Amino acid sequence: MTDTLLPTLADAATLLDGEPIAEVAPAARRTRQARVAWGSHVVTVGGDAPVRVQAMTNTDTVQVIETAIQVKELALAGSELVRITVNTPEAAAAVPHIRDQLDRMGIDVPLVGDFHYNGHRLLTEYPACAEALSKYRINPGNVGRGEKGDRQFAQMVEVACRYDKPVRIGVNWGSLDQELLKALMDANAKRSQPWELKQIMYEALVRSAIDSAQSARDVGLDPNQILLSCKMSAVQDLIAVYRGLARRCDYALHLGLTEAGMGTKGTVASAAALSVLLQEGIGDTIRVSLTPQPGEARTQEVVVALEILQSLGLRHFNPSVTACPGCGRTTSTVFQDLTKQIDDFLRSQMPVWRERFPGVEGMKVAVMGCIVNGPGESKHADIGISLPGTGEAPSAPVYIDGERVLTLRGDNIAGEFQAIVEQYIERRYGAATAAH
Ligand code: SF4
């Protein structure tokens, strides 16, 4: 390999003669669009809709108030669809009451029912439940075997057709259709060059989803009202399967790494898997399946999902705070404290600001620890502060829209900077509201 000699700066005429480095952005999505409706509200999924965030409760659905409160928390955190377990007659009977409670609390979020094994019975025997839910999740791996399974699957889809509900056909690695898997294994044994075992598993997942979607269409379900998912627990497997799924169908896809795990592991694994696929234009809704740490709020899975979409530039939910990691040039913790204070402040204000200051979610704030990258990064942000590193003069220049506008000194830099951020938001984003 030979090095390419770049022209020197003195050679201005030829400085930009090469190919520019291409910008990157997530590829466009090209799926059908489902309508998830309740009352007079509709959330569209797929097609030109933004990638939606979903979450799932971990309360006992029979506990109406407890479940409604958790749905509310998840919705306020940013979940646009919330799934609840519907596993018993008592749970099915509770569903309409949960919907009523949410309506009374003014929580505009659709409820998705998660059915396994007995969904055919619950949906047919509890019509109020079938009606109150806005979408059904069916796992084709556990609807029953053979003809009985086909009949039970059809029963659930008939209910979806009757009430015009979309259905997610959600295949899981852990509950794969064993008959289909056996048939594929038998077919593989007859091949002169058999596929790898993993490739057979991938094929079984994708086929189970697509064949079930065809069965649902045969029953009469509108193809736009079908969503698919093939969840797996290993990052590379998930990427492989979703690429295959996206190549073979145009249904809206729900994306998630199942059983991602707890804390940092679950967060990083989900971000790694989902980011690769979302960048390729694959995925119309996402869920981050985090196991909550003891005492951790269920809403953490929503926080992570929002951050994944915002990091990729797919959506903006909260102003972003750029902060340096700190190093030996700044031994003080001032910039850490200030970063946390500003971040907490912006997040806490967003439920109000979203209405009052349209566009504020796209704002960029920089909090930097010293002069090395502080001024440069602050100039790239809408508003930024460069704090003094060790040995630097005890002053903190503030930059607004790329210009240095003032310098803060003294003991209350944090408080003064927060006030400046508030004034900036009022001035820049308040104008849009005032004009209406
Ligand atoms: S901006 Fe300064 S303090 Fe922050 S990481 Fe860079 S060199 Fe270290």
mmCIF file with all atom_site columns, C-alpha atoms and ligand atoms in Angstrom, residues 324-327 329-330 368-374, ligand 1:
data_model
loop_
_atom_site.group_PDB
_atom_site.id
_atom_site.type_symbol
_atom_site.label_atom_id
_atom_site.label_alt_id
_atom_site.label_comp_id
_atom_site.label_asym_id
_atom_site.label_entity_id
_atom_site.label_seq_id
_atom_site.pdbx_PDB_ins_code
_atom_site.Cartn_x
_atom_site.Cartn_y
_atom_site.Cartn_z
_atom_site.occupancy
_atom_site.B_iso_or_equiv
_atom_site.pdbx_formal_charge
_atom_site.auth_seq_id
_atom_site.auth_comp_id
_atom_site.auth_asym_id
_atom_site.auth_atom_id
_atom_site.pdbx_PDB_model_num
ATOM   1  C  CA  . CYS A 1 324 ? -15.831 16.493 27.811 1.00 0.00 ? 324 CYS A CA  1
ATOM   2  C  CA  . PRO A 1 325 ? -14.824 13.412 29.801 1.00 0.00 ? 325 PRO A CA  1
ATOM   3  C  CA  . GLY A 1 326 ? -12.299 15.388 31.851 1.00 0.00 ? 326 GLY A CA  1
ATOM   4  C  CA  . CYS A 1 327 ? -8.621  14.506 32.158 1.00 0.00 ? 327 CYS A CA  1
ATOM   5  C  CA  . ARG A 1 329 ? -5.862  19.097 32.779 1.00 0.00 ? 329 ARG A CA  1
ATOM   6  C  CA  . THR A 1 330 ? -8.876  19.606 35.024 1.00 0.00 ? 330 THR A CA  1
ATOM   7  C  CA  . MET A 1 368 ? -16.265 21.750 28.593 1.00 0.00 ? 368 MET A CA  1
ATOM   8  C  CA  . GLY A 1 369 ? -13.474 21.317 31.117 1.00 0.00 ? 369 GLY A CA  1
ATOM   9  C  CA  . CYS A 1 370 ? -10.582 23.409 29.791 1.00 0.00 ? 370 CYS A CA  1
ATOM   10 C  CA  . ILE A 1 371 ? -9.204  25.601 27.049 1.00 0.00 ? 371 ILE A CA  1
ATOM   11 C  CA  . VAL A 1 372 ? -7.973  22.712 24.806 1.00 0.00 ? 372 VAL A CA  1
ATOM   12 C  CA  . ASN A 1 373 ? -11.339 21.808 23.266 1.00 0.00 ? 373 ASN A CA  1
ATOM   13 C  CA  . GLY A 1 374 ? -13.586 24.076 25.319 1.00 0.00 ? 374 GLY A CA  1
HETATM 14 S  S1  . SF4 B 2 .   ? -11.511 19.724 27.155 1.00 0.00 ? 1   SF4 B S1  1
HETATM 15 FE FE1 . SF4 B 2 .   ? -9.692  19.915 28.479 1.00 0.00 ? 1   SF4 B FE1 1
HETATM 16 S  S2  . SF4 B 2 .   ? -10.336 18.930 30.399 1.00 0.00 ? 1   SF4 B S2  1
HETATM 17 FE FE2 . SF4 B 2 .   ? -11.796 18.275 28.851 1.00 0.00 ? 1   SF4 B FE2 1
HETATM 18 S  S3  . SF4 B 2 .   ? -10.933 16.302 28.149 1.00 0.00 ? 1   SF4 B S3  1
HETATM 19 FE FE3 . SF4 B 2 .   ? -10.229 17.916 26.757 1.00 0.00 ? 1   SF4 B FE3 1
HETATM 20 S  S4  . SF4 B 2 .   ? -8.240  18.504 27.535 1.00 0.00 ? 1   SF4 B S4  1
HETATM 21 FE FE4 . SF4 B 2 .   ? -9.257  17.383 29.195 1.00 0.00 ? 1   SF4 B FE4 1
#
